[in-house]
Amino acid sequence: MPGIKGPSDYSQPPRHPCLQINSKEPFNAEPPRSALVSSYVTPVDLFYKRNHGPIPVVDDIERYCTDITGLIQTPKKLYMRDIRMLPKYNVTAILRCAGNRRTAMSKTQKVSGVGWDVSAIGNAVWGGAKLADVLELVGIPKLTNSTKSGGKHVEFVSVDKCRVEENGGPYKASIPLSQATNPEADVLLAYEMNGEPLNRDHGYPLRVIVPGVIGARSVKWLDSINIIAEECQSFFVQKDYKMFPPSVDWDIIYWSTRRPQMDFPIQSVICSLEEVQSIKPGKKQLVDMQRLEGAEESRE
Ligand SMILES: Nc1nc2c(c(=O)[nH]1)N[C@H]1C(S)=C(S)[C@@H](COP(=O)(O)O)O[C@H]1N2
Ligand SMILES: [Mo]
């Protein structure tokens, strides 16, 4: 794709030293819990970073564009200037990785994936154009009560080279057309995060933000938007981000028996305290503790 490329090396943009790194290549990191409650909007440098491949590089922003193709009459190339010409919306929305708190879950059952603590979640103000407005440019009307979108989906394709995809292909995901064309669903093609241009980690120059569903659908470094007849068939939609009962063996999984996860259950966690490892007292400490207890008693 002109203007942007998905490299195969993991050269790193600078990052905040407080991040807890869960995996270096690809880079996956989360902030300490205090970052989630110290401000309503999570600062960009402390926002969790979730990647499946190396971070793409923009070499020519003027040439960068997103292709809109698939089941439409006239495919279109959308340059940054075209997107900026559409009305700009600022949407405050949380992004949460479906794998958040997997470390806690893995204490009671076998699960696979990056070991996240509690902070693969953040709240940001995303600035950009509404996907519903963008799709109108290629002749797809906005959702009304009488719209029939059938089972069609809108697929978002990136440029990053992901190991798990066949032939190291790009990250891809889709959402139903009815959600994409609904202006009230606030699905954005975002170019800003907290009032600044997106940085490389979070999808520069353009990413999708789908409020209210798992972060995996908010595709970063957007390369193309395809209107397709049914849900995207990528690894990330069909063979990942699905929930199975504890009885399921990860080595013999029938992926098609579960729908891709979209929305998520509500959970809560205390963030004003950090979890620390409790140390079992050694023999000497036990004797000291008993002495102390004895001292308490003799005082009474
Ligand atoms: N191109 C691309 N988009 C992607 C991903 C990715 O690896 N590649 N990861 C997804 C997942 S699983 C999550 S949770 C969010 C994380 O966004 P963030 O890194 O900006 O926090 O991006 C999503 N979009
Ligand atoms: Mo995620």
Tab-separated table of N, CA and C and ligand atoms in Angstrom, residues 26-29 47-54 56 95-99 116 120-122 126 156-160 162 170-173 193 198-203 207-209 214-222 236 240-241, ligand 1:
chain	number	residue	atom	x	y	z
A	26	PRO	N	5.577	-9.719	19.491
A	26	PRO	CA	5.070	-8.355	19.363
A	26	PRO	C	4.935	-7.663	20.714
A	27	PHE	N	4.948	-6.317	20.668
A	27	PHE	CA	4.953	-5.526	21.894
A	27	PHE	C	3.563	-5.454	22.527
A	28	ASN	N	3.473	-5.968	23.751
A	28	ASN	CA	2.219	-5.941	24.504
A	28	ASN	C	2.522	-5.478	25.909
A	29	ALA	N	1.905	-4.365	26.307
A	29	ALA	CA	2.240	-3.805	27.609
A	29	ALA	C	1.045	-3.090	28.211
A	47	PHE	N	-1.465	4.318	28.117
A	47	PHE	CA	-2.556	3.504	27.558
A	47	PHE	C	-1.973	2.145	27.143
A	48	TYR	N	-2.694	1.058	27.420
A	48	TYR	CA	-2.144	-0.267	27.076
A	48	TYR	C	-1.872	-0.364	25.573
A	49	LYS	N	-0.903	-1.187	25.217
A	49	LYS	CA	-0.540	-1.376	23.802
A	49	LYS	C	-0.701	-2.850	23.478
A	50	ARG	N	-1.506	-3.138	22.440
A	50	ARG	CA	-1.778	-4.533	22.087
A	50	ARG	C	-1.480	-4.736	20.608
A	51	ASN	N	-0.484	-5.541	20.306
A	51	ASN	CA	-0.078	-5.757	18.911
A	51	ASN	C	0.092	-7.229	18.608
A	52	HIS	N	-0.124	-7.576	17.331
A	52	HIS	CA	0.086	-8.963	16.888
A	52	HIS	C	1.271	-9.066	15.939
A	53	GLY	N	1.907	-7.948	15.635
A	53	GLY	CA	3.057	-7.945	14.737
A	53	GLY	C	3.872	-6.691	14.976
A	54	PRO	N	4.906	-6.473	14.140
A	54	PRO	CA	5.693	-5.237	14.265
A	54	PRO	C	4.841	-4.013	13.928
A	56	PRO	N	3.673	-0.821	12.061
A	56	PRO	CA	3.854	-0.260	10.720
A	56	PRO	C	4.508	1.130	10.712
A	95	LEU	N	-11.432	1.465	25.474
A	95	LEU	CA	-10.996	0.358	24.626
A	95	LEU	C	-10.535	-0.688	25.631
A	96	ARG	N	-10.984	-1.900	25.419
A	96	ARG	CA	-10.541	-2.946	26.356
A	96	ARG	C	-10.213	-4.201	25.591
A	97	CYS	N	-9.084	-4.785	25.893
A	97	CYS	CA	-8.711	-6.033	25.243
A	97	CYS	C	-9.522	-7.162	25.871
A	98	ALA	N	-10.028	-8.049	25.018
A	98	ALA	CA	-10.832	-9.166	25.515
A	98	ALA	C	-10.009	-10.050	26.451
A	99	GLY	N	-8.684	-9.983	26.332
A	99	GLY	CA	-7.823	-10.828	27.175
A	99	GLY	C	-7.513	-10.200	28.523
A	116	TRP	N	-2.389	-10.933	30.589
A	116	TRP	CA	-2.680	-9.551	31.014
A	116	TRP	C	-3.074	-9.536	32.474
A	120	ALA	N	-5.378	-3.866	30.748
A	120	ALA	CA	-5.498	-3.824	29.279
A	120	ALA	C	-6.816	-3.138	28.938
A	121	ILE	N	-6.967	-1.936	29.472
A	121	ILE	CA	-8.177	-1.127	29.308
A	121	ILE	C	-7.764	0.332	29.447
A	122	GLY	N	-8.431	1.213	28.734
A	122	GLY	CA	-8.128	2.633	28.872
A	122	GLY	C	-9.276	3.446	28.313
A	126	TRP	N	-11.314	10.050	21.237
A	126	TRP	CA	-10.892	9.736	19.873
A	126	TRP	C	-11.494	10.765	18.922
A	156	PHE	N	-12.295	-4.494	8.081
A	156	PHE	CA	-11.181	-3.540	8.165
A	156	PHE	C	-9.886	-4.332	8.055
A	157	VAL	N	-9.017	-3.919	7.138
A	157	VAL	CA	-7.757	-4.641	6.914
A	157	VAL	C	-6.581	-3.708	7.176
A	158	SER	N	-5.566	-4.229	7.847
A	158	SER	CA	-4.387	-3.424	8.165
A	158	SER	C	-3.202	-3.824	7.291
A	159	VAL	N	-1.996	-3.384	7.672
A	159	VAL	CA	-0.802	-3.744	6.884
A	159	VAL	C	0.214	-4.508	7.735
A	160	ASP	N	-0.092	-4.694	9.036
A	160	ASP	CA	0.923	-5.332	9.891
A	160	ASP	C	1.050	-6.825	9.588
A	162	CYS	N	1.316	-10.333	10.695
A	162	CYS	CA	1.017	-11.071	11.927
A	162	CYS	C	1.418	-12.539	11.772
A	170	PRO	N	-1.952	-9.657	7.130
A	170	PRO	CA	-2.275	-8.526	7.994
A	170	PRO	C	-3.414	-8.821	8.985
A	171	TYR	N	-3.493	-7.949	9.984
A	171	TYR	CA	-4.592	-8.016	10.953
A	171	TYR	C	-5.892	-7.577	10.254
A	172	LYS	N	-6.969	-8.308	10.542
A	172	LYS	CA	-8.279	-8.013	9.906
A	172	LYS	C	-9.404	-8.290	10.900
A	173	ALA	N	-10.494	-7.575	10.765
A	173	ALA	CA	-11.682	-7.863	11.575
A	173	ALA	C	-12.876	-7.210	10.900
A	193	MET	N	-6.005	10.996	19.138
A	193	MET	CA	-6.241	10.360	20.447
A	193	MET	C	-5.905	11.410	21.502
A	198	LEU	N	-2.758	10.510	16.278
A	198	LEU	CA	-2.476	9.161	16.793
A	198	LEU	C	-0.973	8.931	16.749
A	199	ASN	N	-0.416	8.217	17.713
A	199	ASN	CA	1.000	7.865	17.567
A	199	ASN	C	1.109	6.473	16.938
A	200	ARG	N	2.346	6.081	16.624
A	200	ARG	CA	2.542	4.818	15.884
A	200	ARG	C	1.937	3.631	16.609
A	201	ASP	N	2.158	3.564	17.916
A	201	ASP	CA	1.649	2.428	18.694
A	201	ASP	C	0.137	2.276	18.581
A	202	HIS	N	-0.557	3.418	18.496
A	202	HIS	CA	-2.021	3.353	18.547
A	202	HIS	C	-2.687	3.488	17.182
A	203	GLY	N	-1.896	3.364	16.093
A	203	GLY	CA	-2.523	3.234	14.781
A	203	GLY	C	-2.264	4.318	13.769
A	207	ARG	N	-7.091	4.775	12.320
A	207	ARG	CA	-7.562	3.504	12.880
A	207	ARG	C	-9.072	3.547	13.035
A	208	VAL	N	-9.621	2.372	13.240
A	208	VAL	CA	-11.051	2.280	13.503
A	208	VAL	C	-11.247	2.291	15.018
A	209	ILE	N	-12.322	2.933	15.468
A	209	ILE	CA	-12.725	2.820	16.879
A	209	ILE	C	-14.170	2.352	16.882
A	214	ILE	N	-15.246	-5.490	22.029
A	214	ILE	CA	-13.851	-5.788	22.377
A	214	ILE	C	-12.874	-5.007	21.477
A	215	GLY	N	-11.735	-4.668	22.057
A	215	GLY	CA	-10.742	-3.849	21.356
A	215	GLY	C	-10.285	-4.451	20.037
A	216	ALA	N	-10.389	-5.769	19.918
A	216	ALA	CA	-9.903	-6.473	18.724
A	216	ALA	C	-10.578	-6.010	17.436
A	217	ARG	N	-11.744	-5.367	17.534
A	217	ARG	CA	-12.436	-4.912	16.317
A	217	ARG	C	-11.991	-3.513	15.894
A	218	SER	N	-11.237	-2.846	16.751
A	218	SER	CA	-10.793	-1.469	16.452
A	218	SER	C	-9.439	-1.535	15.739
A	219	VAL	N	-9.486	-1.830	14.458
A	219	VAL	CA	-8.278	-2.109	13.670
A	219	VAL	C	-7.402	-0.861	13.509
A	220	LYS	N	-6.109	-1.032	13.792
A	220	LYS	CA	-5.146	0.076	13.687
A	220	LYS	C	-4.503	0.067	12.298
A	221	TRP	N	-3.852	1.172	11.912
A	221	TRP	CA	-3.120	1.303	10.632
A	221	TRP	C	-3.983	0.798	9.475
A	222	LEU	N	-5.103	1.454	9.296
A	222	LEU	CA	-6.105	1.001	8.322
A	222	LEU	C	-5.586	1.059	6.888
A	236	PHE	N	-8.267	-13.758	13.392
A	236	PHE	CA	-8.638	-12.956	14.565
A	236	PHE	C	-10.144	-12.902	14.824
A	240	ASP	N	-9.886	-16.904	17.196
A	240	ASP	CA	-9.356	-16.203	18.355
A	240	ASP	C	-10.533	-15.394	18.894
A	241	TYR	N	-10.381	-14.816	20.065
A	241	TYR	CA	-11.433	-13.972	20.634
A	241	TYR	C	-12.787	-14.664	20.654
B	1	LIG	N1	-3.720	-3.663	12.867
B	1	LIG	C1	-3.964	-4.085	14.101
B	1	LIG	N2	-5.036	-3.598	14.749
B	1	LIG	C2	-5.295	-4.007	16.012
B	1	LIG	C3	-4.500	-4.981	16.647
B	1	LIG	C4	-3.361	-5.466	15.946
B	1	LIG	O1	-2.576	-6.282	16.437
B	1	LIG	N3	-3.141	-4.998	14.663
B	1	LIG	N4	-4.829	-5.407	17.914
B	1	LIG	C5	-6.236	-5.249	18.309
B	1	LIG	C6	-6.486	-5.519	19.707
B	1	LIG	S1	-6.607	-7.153	20.145
B	1	LIG	C7	-6.736	-4.523	20.608
B	1	LIG	S2	-7.218	-4.884	22.169
B	1	LIG	C8	-6.603	-3.106	20.239
B	1	LIG	C9	-5.569	-2.404	21.112
B	1	LIG	O2	-5.393	-1.076	20.768
B	1	LIG	P1	-4.234	-0.208	21.409
B	1	LIG	O3	-2.928	-0.914	21.181
B	1	LIG	O4	-4.330	1.115	20.767
B	1	LIG	O5	-4.523	-0.116	22.885
B	1	LIG	O6	-6.193	-2.939	18.881
B	1	LIG	C10	-6.755	-3.857	17.970
B	1	LIG	N5	-6.379	-3.473	16.639
